[in-house]
């Protein structure tokens, strides 16, 4: 079995997992335990865990820093011998032989099954200045970029847990935080709302919408509309954190599998999609509850279901729990 980051594009894989967040990592670990030839391809290791802070709801681990959890994912993948590539799958083709060909910018791989674990990405505001100033003061990750704004003035836009969490984190780094929300109430945990309201350096602007992000080469100002009185004001800031939710970006597989109206992939209880040989797991599916434990559970199901699918195709037992796992 090849090891992490080794170049191996020869031979047909039993399964290729797209996305190396919690769902993809769990799927890879289970697939290799079933002695499948598996490749895990992800743009980065950890997925949205990179964006979170302290994880406090993983059974057996009362609290763990997000980067420590990702380091543990990495160690586990390496010790299990999972072949991992940090890359983006750009194109997927179905072959006449019933397999799939996956293409990254530089390499191509053939596989009998696919597990889609592409997760969610931050929703954009889609206003002038956003794209141009992304990475120049516009950020989608308070935990990653917050330290760049020590003693500066920042704004957070959004009204859910992520936005309030970001405002709270940033209030400990920046000198002032504006929390901008287009409605008059928040959709977040009550205690988090109370905590944010109690912070002296957070100014809450409700019923307000950002119309434009202004700046030459970096964020300098926001143009903010008060949707109650129609007045526009300009806020001088150094950074804007956009925390307005996350969306599924699944055009890559749009012609292969059925999706719902939110572009999430529809799966059944075995994480099977509408297309034979293609499975999906984690936040990218229609599952309502988007949590690490749910993603890990679905990753497990998808790997075992892919294994079972291949076993049945070869006329073998459908019992996935026969212990074919590698013994140490
Ligand atoms: C700020 C924040 C805090 C959170 N806190 C918690 C918490 O405390 N507890 C908890 O349980 N959950 C928390 N969550 C939710 C949790 O992070 C997600 O439920 C979980 O990460 C979903 O895992 P996933 O593997 O399904 O998807 P993701 O984590 O989104 O991973 C998907 C991966 O696939 C990659 N990918 C996408 N397309 C491609 C492609 N074409 N080629 C290659 N790779 C691709 C993406 O880049 C990404 O790395 C939080 C989320 C956020 C944003």
Coordinates of N, CA and C and ligand atoms in Angstrom, one line a residue, residues 18-24 41-44 46-49 51-52 54-55 57 87-89 117-120 246 252 281-283 290-293 295, ligand 1:
X18 N -13.3 12.3 -2.6 CA -13.0 13.7 -2.9 C -13.4 14.5 -1.7
X19 N -12.3 15.2 -1.1 CA -12.5 16.0 0.1 C -11.9 15.3 1.3
X20 N -11.0 16.1 1.9 CA -10.3 15.5 3.1 C -10.7 16.2 4.4
X21 N -12.0 16.5 4.5 CA -12.5 16.9 5.8 C -12.9 15.7 6.7
X22 N -13.6 15.9 7.8 CA -13.9 14.8 8.6 C -14.6 13.6 7.9
X23 N -15.5 13.9 7.0 CA -16.2 12.8 6.3 C -15.2 12.0 5.4
X24 N -14.4 12.7 4.7 CA -13.4 12.1 3.8 C -12.4 11.3 4.5
X41 N -8.3 12.5 -2.1 CA -7.9 13.8 -2.7 C -8.6 14.9 -2.1
X42 N -7.9 15.9 -1.5 CA -8.5 17.0 -0.9 C -7.8 18.3 -1.1
X43 N -8.5 19.4 -1.2 CA -7.8 20.7 -1.4 C -7.0 21.1 -0.2
X44 N -7.4 20.7 1.0 CA -6.6 20.8 2.1 C -7.1 19.8 3.1
X46 N -8.6 18.6 6.6 CA -9.3 19.2 7.7 C -10.6 19.8 7.3
X47 N -10.7 20.3 6.1 CA -12.0 20.9 5.6 C -12.4 22.1 6.5
X48 N -13.6 22.2 6.9 CA -14.1 23.3 7.6 C -13.5 23.3 9.1
X49 N -12.9 22.2 9.5 CA -12.3 22.2 10.8 C -11.3 23.3 10.9
X51 N -11.6 26.2 9.9 CA -12.3 27.4 10.2 C -12.8 27.5 11.6
X52 N -12.9 26.4 12.3 CA -13.5 26.4 13.6 C -12.4 26.7 14.6
X54 N -12.1 25.8 18.9 CA -12.1 24.7 19.9 C -13.2 23.8 19.6
X55 N -13.0 22.5 19.4 CA -14.0 21.5 19.2 C -14.4 20.9 20.5
X57 N -17.3 18.9 21.2 CA -18.4 17.9 21.2 C -18.1 16.6 20.5
X87 N -4.9 18.2 -3.5 CA -5.1 18.7 -4.9 C -6.7 18.9 -5.1
X88 N -7.1 19.4 -6.2 CA -8.5 19.6 -6.5 C -8.9 18.8 -7.6
X89 N -10.0 18.0 -7.5 CA -10.6 17.3 -8.6 C -11.3 18.3 -9.4
X117 N -17.1 13.8 -0.7 CA -17.1 14.4 0.7 C -16.6 15.9 0.6
X118 N -17.3 16.6 -0.3 CA -16.8 17.9 -0.7 C -17.2 19.0 0.3
X119 N -18.1 18.7 1.2 CA -18.4 19.7 2.3 C -19.1 20.9 1.8
X120 N -19.0 22.0 2.5 CA -19.6 23.3 2.2 C -18.5 24.4 2.1
X246 N -23.0 28.8 4.9 CA -22.2 28.0 4.0 C -23.1 27.3 3.0
X252 N -19.3 20.3 -10.0 CA -18.4 19.2 -10.4 C -19.2 17.9 -10.7
X281 N -21.0 11.8 1.4 CA -21.0 11.8 2.9 C -20.7 13.2 3.4
X282 N -21.3 13.5 4.6 CA -20.9 14.7 5.3 C -21.8 15.9 4.9
X283 N -21.3 17.1 5.1 CA -22.1 18.3 4.9 C -22.6 18.5 3.5
X290 N -25.3 19.6 10.4 CA -24.0 19.7 9.8 C -23.0 19.7 11.0
X291 N -22.5 18.6 11.4 CA -21.6 18.5 12.5 C -20.5 17.5 12.2
X292 N -19.3 17.6 12.9 CA -18.2 16.7 12.6 C -18.6 15.2 12.8
X293 N -19.3 15.0 14.0 CA -19.6 13.6 14.3 C -20.6 13.0 13.2
X295 N -20.7 13.9 10.0 CA -19.8 13.7 8.8 C -19.0 12.5 8.9
Ligands
LIG1 C1 -16.7 28.2 12.1 C2 -17.1 26.8 12.2 C3 -17.1 26.2 13.4 C4 -17.6 24.8 13.5 N1 -17.5 24.2 14.8 C5 -17.9 23.0 14.9 C6 -17.8 22.3 16.2 O1 -17.4 22.9 17.2 N2 -18.3 21.0 16.2 C7 -18.8 20.3 15.2 O2 -19.1 19.2 15.3 N3 -18.8 20.9 13.9 C8 -18.4 22.2 13.8 N4 -18.5 22.8 12.6 C9 -19.0 22.0 11.4 C10 -18.0 21.0 10.9 O3 -16.8 21.7 10.7 C11 -18.5 20.4 9.6 O4 -19.8 19.8 9.9 C12 -17.6 19.3 9.1 O5 -16.3 19.9 8.9 C13 -18.1 18.7 7.8 O6 -17.2 17.8 7.3 P1 -17.1 17.3 5.8 O7 -15.9 16.4 5.7 O8 -18.4 16.9 5.4 O9 -16.9 18.7 5.0 P2 -15.8 19.8 5.0 O10 -15.2 19.9 6.4 O11 -16.4 21.0 4.4 O12 -14.6 19.2 4.1 C14 -14.8 19.1 2.7 C15 -13.4 19.2 2.0 O13 -13.6 18.9 0.6 C16 -12.7 19.8 -0.1 N5 -13.2 19.8 -1.5 C17 -14.3 20.4 -2.1 N6 -14.3 20.2 -3.4 C18 -13.2 19.5 -3.7 C19 -12.6 19.1 -5.0 N7 -13.2 19.3 -6.1 N8 -11.4 18.5 -4.9 C20 -10.8 18.2 -3.8 N9 -11.3 18.6 -2.6 C21 -12.4 19.3 -2.5 C22 -12.9 21.1 0.6 O14 -11.8 22.0 0.2 C23 -12.8 20.6 2.0 O15 -11.5 20.6 2.5 C24 -18.0 24.1 12.4 C25 -18.0 24.8 11.1 C26 -17.6 26.1 11.0 C27 -17.6 26.7 9.6

